[in-house]
mmCIF file of C-alpha atoms and ligand atoms in Angstrom:
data_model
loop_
_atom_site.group_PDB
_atom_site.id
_atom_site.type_symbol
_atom_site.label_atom_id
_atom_site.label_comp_id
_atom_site.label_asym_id
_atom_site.label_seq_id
_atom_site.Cartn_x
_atom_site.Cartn_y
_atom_site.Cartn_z
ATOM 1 C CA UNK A 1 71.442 -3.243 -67.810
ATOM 2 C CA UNK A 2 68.561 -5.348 -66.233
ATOM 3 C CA UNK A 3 68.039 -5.295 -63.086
ATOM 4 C CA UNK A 4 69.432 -8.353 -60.660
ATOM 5 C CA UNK A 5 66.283 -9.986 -59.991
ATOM 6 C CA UNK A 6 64.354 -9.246 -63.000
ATOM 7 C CA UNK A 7 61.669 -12.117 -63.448
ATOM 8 C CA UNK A 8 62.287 -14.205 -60.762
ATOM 9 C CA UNK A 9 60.056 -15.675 -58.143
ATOM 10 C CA UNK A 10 60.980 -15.786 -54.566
ATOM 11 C CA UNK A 11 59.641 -16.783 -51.486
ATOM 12 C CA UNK A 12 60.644 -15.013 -48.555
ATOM 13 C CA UNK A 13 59.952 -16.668 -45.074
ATOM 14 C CA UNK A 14 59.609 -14.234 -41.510
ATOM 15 C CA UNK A 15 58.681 -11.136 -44.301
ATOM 16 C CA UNK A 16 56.554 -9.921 -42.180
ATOM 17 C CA UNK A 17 59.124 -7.403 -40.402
ATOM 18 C CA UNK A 18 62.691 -7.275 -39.984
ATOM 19 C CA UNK A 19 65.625 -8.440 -42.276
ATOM 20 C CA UNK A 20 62.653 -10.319 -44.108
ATOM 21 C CA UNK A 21 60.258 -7.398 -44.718
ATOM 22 C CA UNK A 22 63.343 -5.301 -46.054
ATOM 23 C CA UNK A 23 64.438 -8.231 -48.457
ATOM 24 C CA UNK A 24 60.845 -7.935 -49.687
ATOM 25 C CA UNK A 25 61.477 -4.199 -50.605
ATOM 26 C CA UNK A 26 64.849 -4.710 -51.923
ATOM 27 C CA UNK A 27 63.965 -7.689 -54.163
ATOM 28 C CA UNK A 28 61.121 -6.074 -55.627
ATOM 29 C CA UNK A 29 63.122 -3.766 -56.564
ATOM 30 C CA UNK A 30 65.455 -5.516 -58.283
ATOM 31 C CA UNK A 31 62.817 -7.017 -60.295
ATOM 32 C CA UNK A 32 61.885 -9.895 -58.634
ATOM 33 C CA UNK A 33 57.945 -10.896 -57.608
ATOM 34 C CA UNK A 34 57.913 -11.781 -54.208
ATOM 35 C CA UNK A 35 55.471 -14.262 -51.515
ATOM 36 C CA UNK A 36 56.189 -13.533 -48.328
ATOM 37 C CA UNK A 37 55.382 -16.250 -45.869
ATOM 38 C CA UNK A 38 54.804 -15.455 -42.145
ATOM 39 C CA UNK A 39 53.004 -16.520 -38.904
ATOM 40 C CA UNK A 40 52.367 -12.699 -38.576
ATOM 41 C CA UNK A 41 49.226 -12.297 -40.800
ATOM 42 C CA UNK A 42 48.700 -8.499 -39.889
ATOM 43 C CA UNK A 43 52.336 -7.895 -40.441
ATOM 44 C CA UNK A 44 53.156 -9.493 -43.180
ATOM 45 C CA UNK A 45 50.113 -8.269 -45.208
ATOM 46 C CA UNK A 46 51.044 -4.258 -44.228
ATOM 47 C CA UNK A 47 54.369 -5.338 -46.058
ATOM 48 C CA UNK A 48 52.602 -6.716 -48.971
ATOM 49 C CA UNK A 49 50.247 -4.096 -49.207
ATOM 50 C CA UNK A 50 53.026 -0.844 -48.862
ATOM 51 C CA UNK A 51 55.208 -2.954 -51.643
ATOM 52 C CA UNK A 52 52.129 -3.353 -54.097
ATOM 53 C CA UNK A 53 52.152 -5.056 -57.106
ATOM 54 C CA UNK A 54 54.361 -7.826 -57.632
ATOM 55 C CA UNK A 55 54.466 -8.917 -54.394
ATOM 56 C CA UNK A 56 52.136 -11.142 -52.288
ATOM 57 C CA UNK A 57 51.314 -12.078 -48.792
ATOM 58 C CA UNK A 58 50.030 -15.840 -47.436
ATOM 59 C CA UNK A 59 50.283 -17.255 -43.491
ATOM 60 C CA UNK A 60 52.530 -19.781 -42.754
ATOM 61 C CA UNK A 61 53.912 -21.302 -40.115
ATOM 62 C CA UNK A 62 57.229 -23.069 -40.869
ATOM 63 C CA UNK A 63 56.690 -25.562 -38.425
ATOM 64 C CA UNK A 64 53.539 -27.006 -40.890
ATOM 65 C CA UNK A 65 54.650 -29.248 -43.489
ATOM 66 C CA UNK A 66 50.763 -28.784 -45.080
ATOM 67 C CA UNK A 67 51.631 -25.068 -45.131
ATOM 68 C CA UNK A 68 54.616 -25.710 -46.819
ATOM 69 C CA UNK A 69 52.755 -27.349 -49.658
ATOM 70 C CA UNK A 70 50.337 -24.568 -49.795
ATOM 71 C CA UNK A 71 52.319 -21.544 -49.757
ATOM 72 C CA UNK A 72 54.587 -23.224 -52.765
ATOM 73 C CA UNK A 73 51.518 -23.948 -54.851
ATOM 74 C CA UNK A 74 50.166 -20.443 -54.489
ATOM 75 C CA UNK A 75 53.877 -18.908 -55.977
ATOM 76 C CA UNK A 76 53.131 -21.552 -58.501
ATOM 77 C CA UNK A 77 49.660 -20.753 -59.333
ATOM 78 C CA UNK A 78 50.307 -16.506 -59.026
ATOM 79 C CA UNK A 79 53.410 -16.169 -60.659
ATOM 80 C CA UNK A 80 54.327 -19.049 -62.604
ATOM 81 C CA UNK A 81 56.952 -21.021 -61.102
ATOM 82 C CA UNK A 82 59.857 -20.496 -58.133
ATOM 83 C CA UNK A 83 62.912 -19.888 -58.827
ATOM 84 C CA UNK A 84 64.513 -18.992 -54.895
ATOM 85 C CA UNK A 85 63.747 -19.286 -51.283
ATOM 86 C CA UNK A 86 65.034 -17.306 -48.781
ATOM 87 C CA UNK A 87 64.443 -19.399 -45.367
ATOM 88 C CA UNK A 88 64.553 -16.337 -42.649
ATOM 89 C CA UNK A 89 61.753 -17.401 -40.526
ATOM 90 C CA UNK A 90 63.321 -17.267 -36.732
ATOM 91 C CA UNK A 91 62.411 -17.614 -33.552
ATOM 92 C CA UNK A 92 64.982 -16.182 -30.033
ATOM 93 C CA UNK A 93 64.315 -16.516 -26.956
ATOM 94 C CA UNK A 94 67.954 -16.670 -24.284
ATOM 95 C CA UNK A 95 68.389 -19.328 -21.282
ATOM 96 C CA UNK A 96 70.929 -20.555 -19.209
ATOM 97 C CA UNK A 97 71.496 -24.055 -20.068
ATOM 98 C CA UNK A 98 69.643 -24.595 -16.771
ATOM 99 C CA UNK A 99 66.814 -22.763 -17.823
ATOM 100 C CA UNK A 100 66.482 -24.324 -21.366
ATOM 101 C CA UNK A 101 63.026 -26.875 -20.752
ATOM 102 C CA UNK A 102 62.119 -29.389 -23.361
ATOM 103 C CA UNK A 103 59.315 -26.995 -24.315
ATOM 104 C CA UNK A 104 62.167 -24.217 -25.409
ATOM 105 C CA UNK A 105 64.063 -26.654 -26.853
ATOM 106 C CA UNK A 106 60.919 -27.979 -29.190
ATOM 107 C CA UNK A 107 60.131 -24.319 -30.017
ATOM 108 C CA UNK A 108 63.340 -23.456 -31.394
ATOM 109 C CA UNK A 109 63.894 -26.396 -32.889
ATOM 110 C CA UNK A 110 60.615 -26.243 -34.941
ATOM 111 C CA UNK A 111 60.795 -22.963 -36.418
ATOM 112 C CA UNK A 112 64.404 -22.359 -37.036
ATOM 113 C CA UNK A 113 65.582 -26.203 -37.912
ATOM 114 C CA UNK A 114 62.488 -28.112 -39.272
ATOM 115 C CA UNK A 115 61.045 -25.170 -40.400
ATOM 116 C CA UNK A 116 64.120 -24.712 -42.596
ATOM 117 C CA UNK A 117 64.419 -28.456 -43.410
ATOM 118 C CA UNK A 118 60.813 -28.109 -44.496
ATOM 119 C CA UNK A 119 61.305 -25.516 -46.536
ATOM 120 C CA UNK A 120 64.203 -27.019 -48.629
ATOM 121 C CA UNK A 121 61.975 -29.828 -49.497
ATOM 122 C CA UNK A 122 58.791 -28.090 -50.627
ATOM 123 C CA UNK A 123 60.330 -25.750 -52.942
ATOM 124 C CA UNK A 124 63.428 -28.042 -54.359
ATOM 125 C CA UNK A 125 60.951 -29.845 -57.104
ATOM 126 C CA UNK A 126 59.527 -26.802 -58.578
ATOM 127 C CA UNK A 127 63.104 -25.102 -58.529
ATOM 128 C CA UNK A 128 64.243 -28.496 -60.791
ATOM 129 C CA UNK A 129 61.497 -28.620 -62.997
ATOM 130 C CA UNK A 130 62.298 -24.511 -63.541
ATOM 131 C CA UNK A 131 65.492 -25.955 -64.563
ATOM 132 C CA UNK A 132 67.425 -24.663 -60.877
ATOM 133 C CA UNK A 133 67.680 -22.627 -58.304
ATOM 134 C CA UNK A 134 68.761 -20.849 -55.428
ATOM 135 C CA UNK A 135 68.007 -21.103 -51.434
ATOM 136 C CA UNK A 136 69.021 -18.987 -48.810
ATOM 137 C CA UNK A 137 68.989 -20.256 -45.360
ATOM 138 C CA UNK A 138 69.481 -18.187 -42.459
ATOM 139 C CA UNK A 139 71.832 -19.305 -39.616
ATOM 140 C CA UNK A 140 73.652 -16.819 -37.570
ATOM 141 C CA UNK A 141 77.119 -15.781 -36.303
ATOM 142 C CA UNK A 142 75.697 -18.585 -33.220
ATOM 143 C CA UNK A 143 76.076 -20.919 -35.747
ATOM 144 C CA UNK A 144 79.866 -20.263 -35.822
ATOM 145 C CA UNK A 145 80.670 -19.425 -32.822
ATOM 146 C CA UNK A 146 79.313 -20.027 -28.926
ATOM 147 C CA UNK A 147 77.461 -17.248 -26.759
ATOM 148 C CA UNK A 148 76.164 -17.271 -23.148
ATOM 149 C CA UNK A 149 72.557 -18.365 -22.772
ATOM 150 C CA UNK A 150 72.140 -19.294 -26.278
ATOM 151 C CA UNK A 151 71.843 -23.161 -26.284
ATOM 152 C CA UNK A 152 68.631 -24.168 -28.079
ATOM 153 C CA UNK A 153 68.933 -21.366 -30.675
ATOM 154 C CA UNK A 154 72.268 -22.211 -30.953
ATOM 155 C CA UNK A 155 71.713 -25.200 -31.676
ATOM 156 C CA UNK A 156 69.345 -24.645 -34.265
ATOM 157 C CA UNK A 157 71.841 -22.470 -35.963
ATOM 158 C CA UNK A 158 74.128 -25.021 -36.037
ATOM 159 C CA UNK A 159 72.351 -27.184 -37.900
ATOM 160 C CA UNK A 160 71.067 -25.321 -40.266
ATOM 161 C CA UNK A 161 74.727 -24.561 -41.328
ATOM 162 C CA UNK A 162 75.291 -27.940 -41.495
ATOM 163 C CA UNK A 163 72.055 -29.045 -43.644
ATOM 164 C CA UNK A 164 73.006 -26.008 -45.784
ATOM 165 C CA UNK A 165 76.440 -27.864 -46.826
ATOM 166 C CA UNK A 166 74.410 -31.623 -47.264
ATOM 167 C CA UNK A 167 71.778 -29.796 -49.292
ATOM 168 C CA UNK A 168 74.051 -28.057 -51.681
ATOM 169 C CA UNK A 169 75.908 -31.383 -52.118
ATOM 170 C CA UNK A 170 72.386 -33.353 -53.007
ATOM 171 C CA UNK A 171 70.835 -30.361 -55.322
ATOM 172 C CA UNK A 172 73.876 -29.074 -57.401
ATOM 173 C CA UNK A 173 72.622 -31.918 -59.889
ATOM 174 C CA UNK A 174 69.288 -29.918 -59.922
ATOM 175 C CA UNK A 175 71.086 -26.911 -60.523
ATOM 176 C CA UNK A 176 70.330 -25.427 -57.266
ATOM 177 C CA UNK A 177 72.651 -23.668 -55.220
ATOM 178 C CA UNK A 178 72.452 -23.329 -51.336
ATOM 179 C CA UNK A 179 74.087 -21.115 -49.274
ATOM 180 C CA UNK A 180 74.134 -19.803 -45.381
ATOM 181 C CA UNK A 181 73.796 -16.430 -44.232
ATOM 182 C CA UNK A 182 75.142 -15.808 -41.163
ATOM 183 C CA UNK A 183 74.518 -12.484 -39.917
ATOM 184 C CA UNK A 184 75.583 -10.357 -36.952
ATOM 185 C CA UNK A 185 73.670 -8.644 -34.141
ATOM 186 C CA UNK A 186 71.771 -6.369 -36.430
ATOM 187 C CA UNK A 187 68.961 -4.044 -35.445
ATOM 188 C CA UNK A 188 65.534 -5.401 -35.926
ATOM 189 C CA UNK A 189 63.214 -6.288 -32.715
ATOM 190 C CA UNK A 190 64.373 -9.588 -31.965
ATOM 191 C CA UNK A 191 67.440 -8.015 -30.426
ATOM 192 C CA UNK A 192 64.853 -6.859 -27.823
ATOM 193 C CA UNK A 193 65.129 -10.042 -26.062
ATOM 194 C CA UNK A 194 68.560 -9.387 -24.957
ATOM 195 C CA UNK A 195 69.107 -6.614 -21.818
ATOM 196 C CA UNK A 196 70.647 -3.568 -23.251
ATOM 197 C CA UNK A 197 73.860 -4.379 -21.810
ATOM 198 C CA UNK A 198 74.216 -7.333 -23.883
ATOM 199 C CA UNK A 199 73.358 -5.437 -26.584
ATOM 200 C CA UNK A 200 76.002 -3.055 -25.889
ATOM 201 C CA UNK A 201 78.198 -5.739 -25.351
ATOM 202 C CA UNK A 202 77.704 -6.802 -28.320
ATOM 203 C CA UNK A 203 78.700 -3.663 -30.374
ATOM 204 C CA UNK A 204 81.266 -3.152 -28.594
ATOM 205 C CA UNK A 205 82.739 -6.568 -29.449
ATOM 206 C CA UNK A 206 82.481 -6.294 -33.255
ATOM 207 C CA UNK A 207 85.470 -4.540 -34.967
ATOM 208 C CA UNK A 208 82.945 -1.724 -36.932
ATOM 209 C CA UNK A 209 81.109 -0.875 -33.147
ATOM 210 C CA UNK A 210 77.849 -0.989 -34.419
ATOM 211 C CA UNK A 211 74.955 -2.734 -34.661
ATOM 212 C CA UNK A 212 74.321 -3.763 -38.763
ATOM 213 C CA UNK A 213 71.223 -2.402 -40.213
ATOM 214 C CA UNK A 214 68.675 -4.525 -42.261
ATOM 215 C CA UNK A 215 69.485 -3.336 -45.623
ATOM 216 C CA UNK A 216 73.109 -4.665 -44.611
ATOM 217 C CA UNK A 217 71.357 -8.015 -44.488
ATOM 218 C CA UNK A 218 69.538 -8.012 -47.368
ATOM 219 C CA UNK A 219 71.800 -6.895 -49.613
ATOM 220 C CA UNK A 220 74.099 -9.981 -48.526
ATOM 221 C CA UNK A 221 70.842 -12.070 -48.960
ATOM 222 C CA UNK A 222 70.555 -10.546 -52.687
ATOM 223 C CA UNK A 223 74.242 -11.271 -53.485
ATOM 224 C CA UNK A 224 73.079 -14.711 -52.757
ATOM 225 C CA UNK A 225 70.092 -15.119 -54.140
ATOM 226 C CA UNK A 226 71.272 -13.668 -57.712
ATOM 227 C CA UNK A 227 73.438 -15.282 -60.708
ATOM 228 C CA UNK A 228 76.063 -12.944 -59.102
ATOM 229 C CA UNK A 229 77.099 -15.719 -56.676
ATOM 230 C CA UNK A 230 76.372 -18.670 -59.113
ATOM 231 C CA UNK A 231 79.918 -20.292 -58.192
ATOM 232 C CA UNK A 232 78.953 -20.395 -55.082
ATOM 233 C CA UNK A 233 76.748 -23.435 -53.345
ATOM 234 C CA UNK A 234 77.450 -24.725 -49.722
ATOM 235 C CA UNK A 235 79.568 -21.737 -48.500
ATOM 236 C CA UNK A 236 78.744 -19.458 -45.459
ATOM 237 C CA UNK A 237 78.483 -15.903 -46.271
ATOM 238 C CA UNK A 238 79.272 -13.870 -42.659
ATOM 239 C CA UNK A 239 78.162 -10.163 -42.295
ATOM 240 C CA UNK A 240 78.554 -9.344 -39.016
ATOM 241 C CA UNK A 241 80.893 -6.518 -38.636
ATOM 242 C CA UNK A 242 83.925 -8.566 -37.521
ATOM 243 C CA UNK A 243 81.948 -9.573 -34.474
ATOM 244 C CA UNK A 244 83.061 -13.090 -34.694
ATOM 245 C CA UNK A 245 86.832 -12.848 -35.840
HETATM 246 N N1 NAD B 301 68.659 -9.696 -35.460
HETATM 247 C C1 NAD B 301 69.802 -10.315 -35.254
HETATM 248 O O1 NAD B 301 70.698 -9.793 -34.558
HETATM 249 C C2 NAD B 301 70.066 -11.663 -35.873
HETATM 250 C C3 NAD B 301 71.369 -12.187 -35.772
HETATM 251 C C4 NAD B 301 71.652 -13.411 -36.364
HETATM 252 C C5 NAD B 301 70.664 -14.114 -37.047
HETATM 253 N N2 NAD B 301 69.396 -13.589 -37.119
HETATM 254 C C6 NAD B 301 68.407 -14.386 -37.856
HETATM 255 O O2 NAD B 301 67.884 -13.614 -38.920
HETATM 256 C C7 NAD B 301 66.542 -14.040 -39.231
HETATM 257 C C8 NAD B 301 65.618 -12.824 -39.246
HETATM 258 O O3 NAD B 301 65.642 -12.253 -37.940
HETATM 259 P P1 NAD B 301 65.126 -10.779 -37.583
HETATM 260 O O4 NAD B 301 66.184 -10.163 -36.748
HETATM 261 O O5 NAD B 301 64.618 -10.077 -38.784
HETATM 262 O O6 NAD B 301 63.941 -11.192 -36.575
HETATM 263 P P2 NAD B 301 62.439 -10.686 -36.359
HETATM 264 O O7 NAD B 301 62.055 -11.251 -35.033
HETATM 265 O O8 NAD B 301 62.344 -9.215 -36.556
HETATM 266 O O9 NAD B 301 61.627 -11.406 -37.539
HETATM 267 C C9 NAD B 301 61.399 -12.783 -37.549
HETATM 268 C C10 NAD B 301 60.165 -13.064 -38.378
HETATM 269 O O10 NAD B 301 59.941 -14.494 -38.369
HETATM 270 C C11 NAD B 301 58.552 -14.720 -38.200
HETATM 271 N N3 NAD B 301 58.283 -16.041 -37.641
HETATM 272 C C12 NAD B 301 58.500 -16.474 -36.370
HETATM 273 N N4 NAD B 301 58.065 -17.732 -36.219
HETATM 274 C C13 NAD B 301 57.566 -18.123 -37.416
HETATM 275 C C14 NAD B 301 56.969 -19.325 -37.901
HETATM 276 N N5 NAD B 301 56.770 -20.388 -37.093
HETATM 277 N N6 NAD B 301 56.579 -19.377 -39.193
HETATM 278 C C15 NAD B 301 56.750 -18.305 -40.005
HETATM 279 N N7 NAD B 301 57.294 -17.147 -39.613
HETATM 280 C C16 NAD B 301 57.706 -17.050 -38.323
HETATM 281 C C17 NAD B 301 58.097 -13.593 -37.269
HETATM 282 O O11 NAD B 301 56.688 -13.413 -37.296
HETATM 283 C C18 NAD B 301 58.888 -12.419 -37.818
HETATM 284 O O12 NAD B 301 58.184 -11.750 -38.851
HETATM 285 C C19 NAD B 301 66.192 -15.082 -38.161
HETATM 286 O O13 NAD B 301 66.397 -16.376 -38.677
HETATM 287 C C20 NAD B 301 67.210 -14.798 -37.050
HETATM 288 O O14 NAD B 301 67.451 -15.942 -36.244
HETATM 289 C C21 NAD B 301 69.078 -12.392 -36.559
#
């Protein structure tokens, strides 16, 4: 049997660490040649470089519509075409509603909503002229249901569960499927941002009581990404250990 991924091209945003980094790992290994796209230039090419072959590194930030354009062609020019996208790029930063300026607002809204948005656009041609495709976009169990201090990434969440759904609609004719992740509080260092009794909170609120681990993640991202989902296009796929039931 092949293996899930085998000859596909996918580019991997916020790879540089994290749920992205391990999606890297796990999609190369199912045969797939990977471009990880990241702000974090040291971190993202240590991934690169550890995975090897198969699997390439360029800076981006999300935010950059020019970077979009350029991080696309170079999948294009170094492997041949692009078949998925996994938009995972995120930024977190808590505040009371109080405390949420214009200026955290922006922030959020650039990485984890344009950024997104951006993303969609710049890969959806090449994905139809490859004759389809399939994007992942990252939203969160905040972008089902409301926690303290959370507004502007919240918010950002949101909507990207909501673009996911008027996306799918638009690019089913291309043959492109899209599809939300919404994961749970899972152990990677943006958790860090939250006291440790939030964090505790948190476990103790999700049915399993425990945190989920990245390969959790990425193995829901891989489900997604592959022809095993293909009847699948605007849905939300939740992996959060109950936490929001
Ligand atoms: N960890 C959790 O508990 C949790 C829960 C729900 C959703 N999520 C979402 O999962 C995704 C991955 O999160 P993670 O936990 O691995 O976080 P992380 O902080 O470990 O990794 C995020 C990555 O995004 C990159 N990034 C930030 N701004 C960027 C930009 N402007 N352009 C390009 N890259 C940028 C960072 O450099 C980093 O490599 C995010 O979208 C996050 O919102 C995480």
């Amino acid at each position: 049997m092949g293996k899930r991924l085998d000859g596909r091209v996918v580019i991997i945003t916020g790879g540089a660490r994290g749920m992205g980094a391990e999606e890297a790992e796990l999609f190369r290994s199912e045969g797939a040649q990977v471009l990880i796209a990241d702000v974090d230039e040291d971190g993202g090419r240590r991934v690169a470089d550890r995975l090897g072959e198969g699997v390439a590194f360029q800076r981006l930030d999300v935010g950059d519509p020019a970077g979009w354009e350029a991080v696309v062609q170079t999948a294009l020019d170094r492997f041949g075409k692009l078949d998925a996208l996994v938009n995972n790029a995120g930024v977190y930063r808590r505040a009371s509603l109080q405390e949420t300026t214009p200026e955290i607002y922006e922030h959020h809204h650039r990485v984890n909503q344009l950024g997104v948005f951006l993303g969609l656009q710049a890969a959806m041609g090449p994905m139809r002229d490859g004759g389809g495709g399939a994007i992942v976009n990252v939203s969160s169990i905040s972008g089902i249901r409301a926690f303290p201090d959370q507004a502007a990434y919240a918010m950002t969440k949101w909507a990207v569960r909501g673009l996911t759904k008027n996306a799918a609609v638009d690019l089913a004719p291309w043959g492109i499927r899209v599809n939300s992740l919404h994961p749970g509080f899972t152990d990677t260092e943006m958790i860090q941002e939250n006291t440790p009794e939030l964090n505790q909170a948190a476990i103790d609120g999700a049915p399993l009581r425990r945190a989920g681990q990245v390969g959790e993640l990425a193995r829901a991202a891989l489900y997604l990404v592959s022809d095993e989902s293909s009847f699948m296009t605007g849905s939300e796929l939740v992996c959060d250990g109950g936490l929001t039931l």
